[in-house]
Amino acid sequence: MADDREGTVAELQKKIKEAFEVFDRESNNTVDVREIGTIVRSLGCCPSEGELHDLIAEVEEEEPTGYIRYEKFLPVMTKVLQEKRYRPIPEDVLLRAFEALDPAKRGFLTKEELIKYMTEEGEPFSQEEMEEMLAATIDPETNAIHYKDYITTMMIDDS
Amino acid sequence: MGSGTSTQHHFAFQNAEKAFKAAALIQRWYRRYVARLEMRRRCTWSIFQSIEYAGQQDQVKLHDFFSYLVDHFTPSSHNERDFLNRMFTEERFPQDSEMDKCSDYECIEVPDTYTGPHLSFPLLPGHATALVEAFRLKQQLHARYVLNLLYETRKHLAQLPNITRVSTCYSEEITVCGDLHGQLDDLIFIFYKNGLPSPERAYVFNGDFVDRGKDSVEILMILFAFMLVYPKEFHLNRGNHEDHMVNLRYGFTKEVMYKYKIHGKKILRTLQDVFRWLPLATVIDEKVLILHGGVSDRTDLELLAKLDRHKIVSTMRYTTRKESEKQAEAKKKDDQASCAQRPTPWFLPQSRSLPSSPFHLGPVPKSPKANRSCSIPCSSPLTRQELSRQVRRSVDLELERCWRQAGFPAVGETEEPLSPVYKDLDTGELPTATREEWRQVVDILWSDPMAQEGCKANAVRGGGCYFGPDVTEALLQKYNLQLLIRSHECKPEGYEFCHNRKVLTIFSASNYYEVGSNRGAYVKLGPALTPHIVQYQANKATHMLTMRQRISRVEQSALKALREKLFAHSSDLLSEFKKRDTEKTGLISLGDWAAALESVLRLGLPWRMLRPQLVSSAVGNTLEYKSWLENLAKEQLSRENIQSSLLETLYRNRSNLETIFRIIDSDRSGFISLDEFRQTWKLFSSHMNVDITDDCICDLARSIDFNKDGHIDINEFLEAFRLVERSCSKGSASDGLPGTDAASSGPGRPGAP
């Protein structure tokens, strides 16, 4: 039993190390703090921006250098994975979120509506983020996002 | 109805809160999606780079192999001697005076049926522009004009100094372009977007014009033409690919021979001459240094300015004056002995037996990442004897065994490190450069910047150094410079600053690995010398793809290349898996799977991240490894009548084999006899430590000879292993066979060498 648990932790840590090294450009066990979000998310977590900031605060140096060291990142991230924090969002929950923005139940959001919600509500998108999402989601013929189909497509991609 | 307004407010508030929460959820989900895309993109990039660099190491190993053969092989029979003769000889490398006398091109007639561009000399700007247009329309320049142009180019280059000095007084803006690698679309795009070269528009092209892409010849023609027409404004630097030895492997030689079947050899020989006369660096306003690779802590611009650059025909091989004196003595002794005369290998133009690459000490480096801690400091090199001895010892031991296995006589003990047993046919021998001079040139053509301070040997490439920001700073201070512009490395955005913005990498071959893999860029400098970068991607299709589509397309390409590599190592992988399957269940954990892959392939890739793309058959945390390997094989194998281990080995070594076959086929007819094929394969397989019976080799040879005429067409061989398909995906011109690979329709190809 003890072996199983250790085996799992060891495997988790190898995963964390791999993900970290992909961004460790200089091969000196540090990554730019701006890449932490990508690393954490690609390890299966789905934190909000606020949660991410808190996490970064935990792994940063006392005097922030702009770089995060692996030695500080590993124990914190191991705990995150063991506790299964920041769980990803299931398909049906995502669907309900879109539906909440579409009270008339039309089945779609217009481009303008999407822009309004994504850039004014929640944790707003930057212009770059907004443009990329538009490019990928808006159906050019209707100038709208048919969210049900969209979600289905994305979920396949995501697995 | 209750108090209307407060209920409305309540509902409004609830709705607002709902909207806020819903938006936050969608954003949170979307950001994770984007992060995963980014991770996939990075992994894909790592795959391409690790395969590319591993290939470059192979190149060095291959040359070590050949130089060892040259040093130690004493043919014991007439057959073997003849075979070696054929394998290693060609006409002597022509001397400079010969080049002047032999106007090869004058006797070549241009037929009336020729519809391509015509050139007359001295060239006029109209000719150069006409060439661009003609090549854009996919015409081919006649061999006569090619040779004439090369001849004039060489004459011009020989007058130029090693380091070109340029000023922004004459033409206000100077445009610097990086690697083009045979991608004509990118060059045409640059001229279209930035304007053609002219007295008002100066250009510097920073090396690596050829190899990999399919239009290297056309690029050279255009660059040389503009250089002749605007000598004050149009400048070229030599890159590490302006080197006939590198060209043998990376596609340029093949391209020339395909496009110019009759005169290709002449063209290639003339090109050797042109390449070695290319300038080494360019300096703008005494402030900006432009060279292809990088620098080392020993870089000495004064030495570089003074040396005879044309003595360095190839940066892959080196010899010293002292060694050649030693050889002259040893030769005199041996001439009297009744040893077989070993012919001088044509592909080692300095016609001397040579020590292996000085960078090969100790274990073969694993991956770009693993190498950073490899410590072979540039600053304290071993003496020549120590180096030589170390390398010889390990190579000796290995090859001794191989030679015996292959049935050749064992090599004698205790020899002079360099004691060639051949007659020097070349009395007016080519003068040699000193070791220091050679090293200086290798450094500037092969080095890469790194983030850490210091300077260490670039074991990944097998040549040059990794240089840190302190090395850059010291060099810039020493020579009162402010910026170093270099190329040599592909970057996703086409450019990258490093070392506190004191080093700029500029790379002009867009979609280098695959359509959508990267942008190209060029940089413009005005009198203020502020770099202004322009990026592009010379493929309309990419603009219409979303980021997700671009990434998955490139990713598919990378994974395909990676799966091929995995297949090529199937036997080794199987034994690694078995080692970890102690209870012989036929299953291993995914963690063990990842560890096994890394220990065999040594590419430093994030296997656990890649696992979902490579393994579809895992159940829980375990994998049935035998069936996984079988599935891998099913994808790759196409001919059942060839033993799969042979196929595997051939696949793994196919770039090397291709190079060897081209060397054997010394008259470049495209044919080698079955006998030569067998002998070569025997030699090669013993060096590479493969147990193959003679019968198998005969079967293999016979099965490859499709039309049963006793000869193997190199194309037959390549076709058998779908190599031509891969090179056709670069563009169907290279080998004359129809492109069948539908997945890669654009320029550039996956990173396998």
mmCIF file of N, CA, C and O in Angstrom, chain B residues 452-507:
data_model
loop_
_atom_site.group_PDB
_atom_site.id
_atom_site.type_symbol
_atom_site.label_atom_id
_atom_site.label_comp_id
_atom_site.label_asym_id
_atom_site.label_seq_id
_atom_site.Cartn_x
_atom_site.Cartn_y
_atom_site.Cartn_z
ATOM 1 N N GLN B 452 23.400 31.055 -19.901
ATOM 2 C CA GLN B 452 24.362 31.091 -18.799
ATOM 3 C C GLN B 452 25.648 31.747 -19.256
ATOM 4 O O GLN B 452 25.985 31.736 -20.430
ATOM 5 N N GLU B 453 26.360 32.262 -18.291
ATOM 6 C CA GLU B 453 27.640 32.860 -18.605
ATOM 7 C C GLU B 453 28.648 31.767 -18.969
ATOM 8 O O GLU B 453 28.504 30.610 -18.591
ATOM 9 N N GLY B 454 29.677 32.161 -19.674
ATOM 10 C CA GLY B 454 30.759 31.217 -19.964
ATOM 11 C C GLY B 454 30.784 30.818 -21.425
ATOM 12 O O GLY B 454 30.100 31.396 -22.263
ATOM 13 N N CYS B 455 31.588 29.810 -21.704
ATOM 14 C CA CYS B 455 31.739 29.349 -23.071
ATOM 15 C C CYS B 455 32.054 27.864 -23.027
ATOM 16 O O CYS B 455 33.053 27.469 -22.435
ATOM 17 N N LYS B 456 31.192 27.036 -23.597
ATOM 18 C CA LYS B 456 31.512 25.616 -23.625
ATOM 19 C C LYS B 456 31.271 25.022 -25.002
ATOM 20 O O LYS B 456 30.567 25.596 -25.822
ATOM 21 N N ALA B 457 31.872 23.862 -25.227
ATOM 22 C CA ALA B 457 31.806 23.230 -26.547
ATOM 23 C C ALA B 457 30.364 22.908 -26.906
ATOM 24 O O ALA B 457 29.573 22.480 -26.068
ATOM 25 N N ASN B 458 30.015 23.119 -28.154
ATOM 26 C CA ASN B 458 28.654 22.867 -28.636
ATOM 27 C C ASN B 458 28.557 21.412 -29.060
ATOM 28 O O ASN B 458 28.680 21.090 -30.227
ATOM 29 N N ALA B 459 28.368 20.558 -28.055
ATOM 30 C CA ALA B 459 28.393 19.123 -28.334
ATOM 31 C C ALA B 459 27.161 18.672 -29.117
ATOM 32 O O ALA B 459 27.184 17.637 -29.764
ATOM 33 N N VAL B 460 26.096 19.451 -29.068
ATOM 34 C CA VAL B 460 24.892 19.067 -29.809
ATOM 35 C C VAL B 460 25.150 19.115 -31.304
ATOM 36 O O VAL B 460 24.823 18.207 -32.051
ATOM 37 N N ARG B 461 25.762 20.206 -31.749
ATOM 38 C CA ARG B 461 26.015 20.329 -33.182
ATOM 39 C C ARG B 461 27.282 19.600 -33.591
ATOM 40 O O ARG B 461 27.463 19.250 -34.742
ATOM 41 N N GLY B 462 28.186 19.417 -32.633
ATOM 42 C CA GLY B 462 29.458 18.810 -32.977
ATOM 43 C C GLY B 462 30.480 19.820 -33.457
ATOM 44 O O GLY B 462 31.543 19.452 -33.925
ATOM 45 N N GLY B 463 30.189 21.106 -33.379
ATOM 46 C CA GLY B 463 31.154 22.114 -33.798
ATOM 47 C C GLY B 463 30.836 23.446 -33.167
ATOM 48 O O GLY B 463 29.674 23.759 -32.906
ATOM 49 N N GLY B 464 31.852 24.284 -32.940
ATOM 50 C CA GLY B 464 31.609 25.599 -32.358
ATOM 51 C C GLY B 464 31.308 25.513 -30.875
ATOM 52 O O GLY B 464 31.497 24.480 -30.233
ATOM 53 N N CYS B 465 30.823 26.633 -30.324
ATOM 54 C CA CYS B 465 30.591 26.728 -28.881
ATOM 55 C C CYS B 465 29.178 27.149 -28.555
ATOM 56 O O CYS B 465 28.426 27.587 -29.415
ATOM 57 N N TYR B 466 28.864 27.053 -27.259
ATOM 58 C CA TYR B 466 27.754 27.819 -26.697
ATOM 59 C C TYR B 466 28.405 29.010 -26.028
ATOM 60 O O TYR B 466 29.322 28.828 -25.225
ATOM 61 N N PHE B 467 27.963 30.210 -26.343
ATOM 62 C CA PHE B 467 28.584 31.368 -25.724
ATOM 63 C C PHE B 467 27.569 32.153 -24.903
ATOM 64 O O PHE B 467 26.424 32.332 -25.293
ATOM 65 N N GLY B 468 28.041 32.629 -23.751
ATOM 66 C CA GLY B 468 27.150 33.308 -22.809
ATOM 67 C C GLY B 468 27.175 34.815 -22.968
ATOM 68 O O GLY B 468 27.968 35.359 -23.753
ATOM 69 N N PRO B 469 26.306 35.515 -22.226
ATOM 70 C CA PRO B 469 26.233 36.978 -22.343
ATOM 71 C C PRO B 469 27.547 37.663 -21.995
ATOM 72 O O PRO B 469 27.847 38.738 -22.527
ATOM 73 N N ASP B 470 28.342 37.051 -21.130
ATOM 74 C CA ASP B 470 29.614 37.663 -20.785
ATOM 75 C C ASP B 470 30.580 37.619 -21.971
ATOM 76 O O ASP B 470 31.354 38.567 -22.195
ATOM 77 N N VAL B 471 30.518 36.525 -22.729
ATOM 78 C CA VAL B 471 31.380 36.416 -23.913
ATOM 79 C C VAL B 471 30.994 37.481 -24.937
ATOM 80 O O VAL B 471 31.854 38.150 -25.523
ATOM 81 N N THR B 472 29.691 37.630 -25.127
ATOM 82 C CA THR B 472 29.207 38.667 -26.052
ATOM 83 C C THR B 472 29.683 40.038 -25.601
ATOM 84 O O THR B 472 30.240 40.807 -26.392
ATOM 85 N N GLU B 473 29.469 40.325 -24.337
ATOM 86 C CA GLU B 473 29.828 41.633 -23.811
ATOM 87 C C GLU B 473 31.308 41.912 -24.010
ATOM 88 O O GLU B 473 31.708 42.985 -24.459
ATOM 89 N N ALA B 474 32.126 40.906 -23.675
ATOM 90 C CA ALA B 474 33.573 41.086 -23.806
ATOM 91 C C ALA B 474 33.960 41.373 -25.251
ATOM 92 O O ALA B 474 34.771 42.261 -25.533
ATOM 93 N N LEU B 475 33.362 40.621 -26.164
ATOM 94 C CA LEU B 475 33.699 40.815 -27.569
ATOM 95 C C LEU B 475 33.275 42.191 -28.061
ATOM 96 O O LEU B 475 34.031 42.895 -28.737
ATOM 97 N N LEU B 476 32.055 42.587 -27.715
ATOM 98 C CA LEU B 476 31.561 43.882 -28.187
ATOM 99 C C LEU B 476 32.429 45.009 -27.634
ATOM 100 O O LEU B 476 32.768 45.961 -28.340
ATOM 101 N N GLN B 477 32.816 44.874 -26.380
ATOM 102 C CA GLN B 477 33.667 45.904 -25.778
ATOM 103 C C GLN B 477 35.028 45.947 -26.463
ATOM 104 O O GLN B 477 35.526 47.006 -26.819
ATOM 105 N N LYS B 478 35.582 44.752 -26.650
ATOM 106 C CA LYS B 478 36.935 44.682 -27.210
ATOM 107 C C LYS B 478 37.025 45.378 -28.559
ATOM 108 O O LYS B 478 38.002 46.040 -28.865
ATOM 109 N N TYR B 479 35.975 45.174 -29.383
ATOM 110 C CA TYR B 479 36.041 45.737 -30.719
ATOM 111 C C TYR B 479 35.128 46.941 -30.883
ATOM 112 O O TYR B 479 34.853 47.366 -32.002
ATOM 113 N N ASN B 480 34.669 47.475 -29.770
ATOM 114 C CA ASN B 480 33.870 48.696 -29.812
ATOM 115 C C ASN B 480 32.626 48.559 -30.684
ATOM 116 O O ASN B 480 32.304 49.425 -31.482
ATOM 117 N N LEU B 481 31.928 47.425 -30.492
ATOM 118 C CA LEU B 481 30.721 47.167 -31.270
ATOM 119 C C LEU B 481 29.504 47.314 -30.374
ATOM 120 O O LEU B 481 29.619 47.301 -29.138
ATOM 121 N N GLN B 482 28.328 47.409 -31.009
ATOM 122 C CA GLN B 482 27.135 47.519 -30.171
ATOM 123 C C GLN B 482 26.118 46.396 -30.361
ATOM 124 O O GLN B 482 25.221 46.220 -29.538
ATOM 125 N N LEU B 483 26.243 45.634 -31.423
ATOM 126 C CA LEU B 483 25.243 44.585 -31.683
ATOM 127 C C LEU B 483 25.846 43.464 -32.489
ATOM 128 O O LEU B 483 26.668 43.700 -33.376
ATOM 129 N N LEU B 484 25.443 42.249 -32.179
ATOM 130 C CA LEU B 484 25.838 41.082 -32.959
ATOM 131 C C LEU B 484 24.589 40.499 -33.605
ATOM 132 O O LEU B 484 23.631 40.156 -32.912
ATOM 133 N N ILE B 485 24.579 40.443 -34.935
ATOM 134 C CA ILE B 485 23.459 39.818 -35.636
ATOM 135 C C ILE B 485 23.941 38.478 -36.171
ATOM 136 O O ILE B 485 24.977 38.412 -36.833
ATOM 137 N N ARG B 486 23.183 37.437 -35.860
ATOM 138 C CA ARG B 486 23.568 36.109 -36.329
ATOM 139 C C ARG B 486 22.320 35.353 -36.747
ATOM 140 O O ARG B 486 21.192 35.834 -36.544
ATOM 141 N N SER B 487 22.507 34.154 -37.305
ATOM 142 C CA SER B 487 21.351 33.361 -37.760
ATOM 143 C C SER B 487 21.471 31.943 -37.206
ATOM 144 O O SER B 487 21.543 31.792 -35.994
ATOM 145 N N HIS B 488 21.441 30.940 -38.063
ATOM 146 C CA HIS B 488 21.854 29.581 -37.658
ATOM 147 C C HIS B 488 20.809 28.806 -36.875
ATOM 148 O O HIS B 488 20.839 27.582 -36.855
ATOM 149 N N GLU B 489 19.904 29.502 -36.179
ATOM 150 C CA GLU B 489 18.894 28.790 -35.395
ATOM 151 C C GLU B 489 17.491 29.242 -35.805
ATOM 152 O O GLU B 489 17.222 30.436 -35.896
ATOM 153 N N CYS B 490 16.607 28.261 -35.991
ATOM 154 C CA CYS B 490 15.221 28.579 -36.335
ATOM 155 C C CYS B 490 14.503 29.097 -35.097
ATOM 156 O O CYS B 490 14.642 28.529 -34.009
ATOM 157 N N LYS B 491 13.732 30.151 -35.246
ATOM 158 C CA LYS B 491 12.987 30.718 -34.121
ATOM 159 C C LYS B 491 11.516 30.817 -34.512
ATOM 160 O O LYS B 491 11.203 31.167 -35.648
ATOM 161 N N PRO B 492 10.606 30.541 -33.584
ATOM 162 C CA PRO B 492 9.183 30.556 -33.943
ATOM 163 C C PRO B 492 8.714 31.877 -34.549
ATOM 164 O O PRO B 492 7.878 31.879 -35.442
ATOM 165 N N GLU B 493 9.281 32.989 -34.055
ATOM 166 C CA GLU B 493 8.845 34.283 -34.582
ATOM 167 C C GLU B 493 9.754 34.791 -35.689
ATOM 168 O O GLU B 493 9.574 35.897 -36.182
ATOM 169 N N GLY B 494 10.735 33.991 -36.069
ATOM 170 C CA GLY B 494 11.655 34.418 -37.127
ATOM 171 C C GLY B 494 12.825 35.227 -36.606
ATOM 172 O O GLY B 494 13.789 35.490 -37.307
ATOM 173 N N TYR B 495 12.730 35.658 -35.350
ATOM 174 C CA TYR B 495 13.849 36.413 -34.784
ATOM 175 C C TYR B 495 13.801 36.241 -33.271
ATOM 176 O O TYR B 495 12.787 35.836 -32.702
ATOM 177 N N GLU B 496 14.900 36.560 -32.638
ATOM 178 C CA GLU B 496 14.923 36.550 -31.180
ATOM 179 C C GLU B 496 16.114 37.358 -30.678
ATOM 180 O O GLU B 496 17.233 37.205 -31.171
ATOM 181 N N PHE B 497 15.847 38.210 -29.687
ATOM 182 C CA PHE B 497 16.930 38.936 -29.033
ATOM 183 C C PHE B 497 17.380 38.137 -27.825
ATOM 184 O O PHE B 497 16.581 37.466 -27.168
ATOM 185 N N CYS B 498 18.652 38.249 -27.488
ATOM 186 C CA CYS B 498 19.110 37.667 -26.235
ATOM 187 C C CYS B 498 20.346 38.439 -25.776
ATOM 188 O O CYS B 498 20.804 39.361 -26.472
ATOM 189 N N HIS B 499 20.878 38.030 -24.642
ATOM 190 C CA HIS B 499 22.061 38.706 -24.089
ATOM 191 C C HIS B 499 21.808 40.211 -23.974
ATOM 192 O O HIS B 499 22.568 41.032 -24.484
ATOM 193 N N ASN B 500 20.741 40.530 -23.246
ATOM 194 C CA ASN B 500 20.395 41.951 -23.052
ATOM 195 C C ASN B 500 20.266 42.695 -24.370
ATOM 196 O O ASN B 500 20.754 43.817 -24.504
ATOM 197 N N ARG B 501 19.626 42.043 -25.314
ATOM 198 C CA ARG B 501 19.403 42.654 -26.624
ATOM 199 C C ARG B 501 20.707 43.011 -27.351
ATOM 200 O O ARG B 501 20.707 43.843 -28.248
ATOM 201 N N LYS B 502 21.794 42.354 -26.963
ATOM 202 C CA LYS B 502 23.042 42.619 -27.683
ATOM 203 C C LYS B 502 23.241 41.624 -28.818
ATOM 204 O O LYS B 502 24.092 41.787 -29.679
ATOM 205 N N VAL B 503 22.463 40.516 -28.768
ATOM 206 C CA VAL B 503 22.544 39.521 -29.834
ATOM 207 C C VAL B 503 21.157 39.385 -30.467
ATOM 208 O O VAL B 503 20.166 39.221 -29.758
ATOM 209 N N LEU B 504 21.112 39.452 -31.781
ATOM 210 C CA LEU B 504 19.853 39.267 -32.497
ATOM 211 C C LEU B 504 19.995 38.084 -33.437
ATOM 212 O O LEU B 504 20.909 38.052 -34.263
ATOM 213 N N THR B 505 19.102 37.090 -33.253
ATOM 214 C CA THR B 505 19.067 35.967 -34.196
ATOM 215 C C THR B 505 18.014 36.291 -35.238
ATOM 216 O O THR B 505 16.890 36.640 -34.899
ATOM 217 N N ILE B 506 18.390 36.165 -36.494
ATOM 218 C CA ILE B 506 17.427 36.452 -37.558
ATOM 219 C C ILE B 506 17.381 35.247 -38.502
ATOM 220 O O ILE B 506 18.412 34.748 -38.946
ATOM 221 N N PHE B 507 16.176 34.740 -38.745
ATOM 222 C CA PHE B 507 16.010 33.501 -39.507
ATOM 223 C C PHE B 507 14.943 33.736 -40.565
ATOM 224 O O PHE B 507 13.815 34.085 -40.237
#
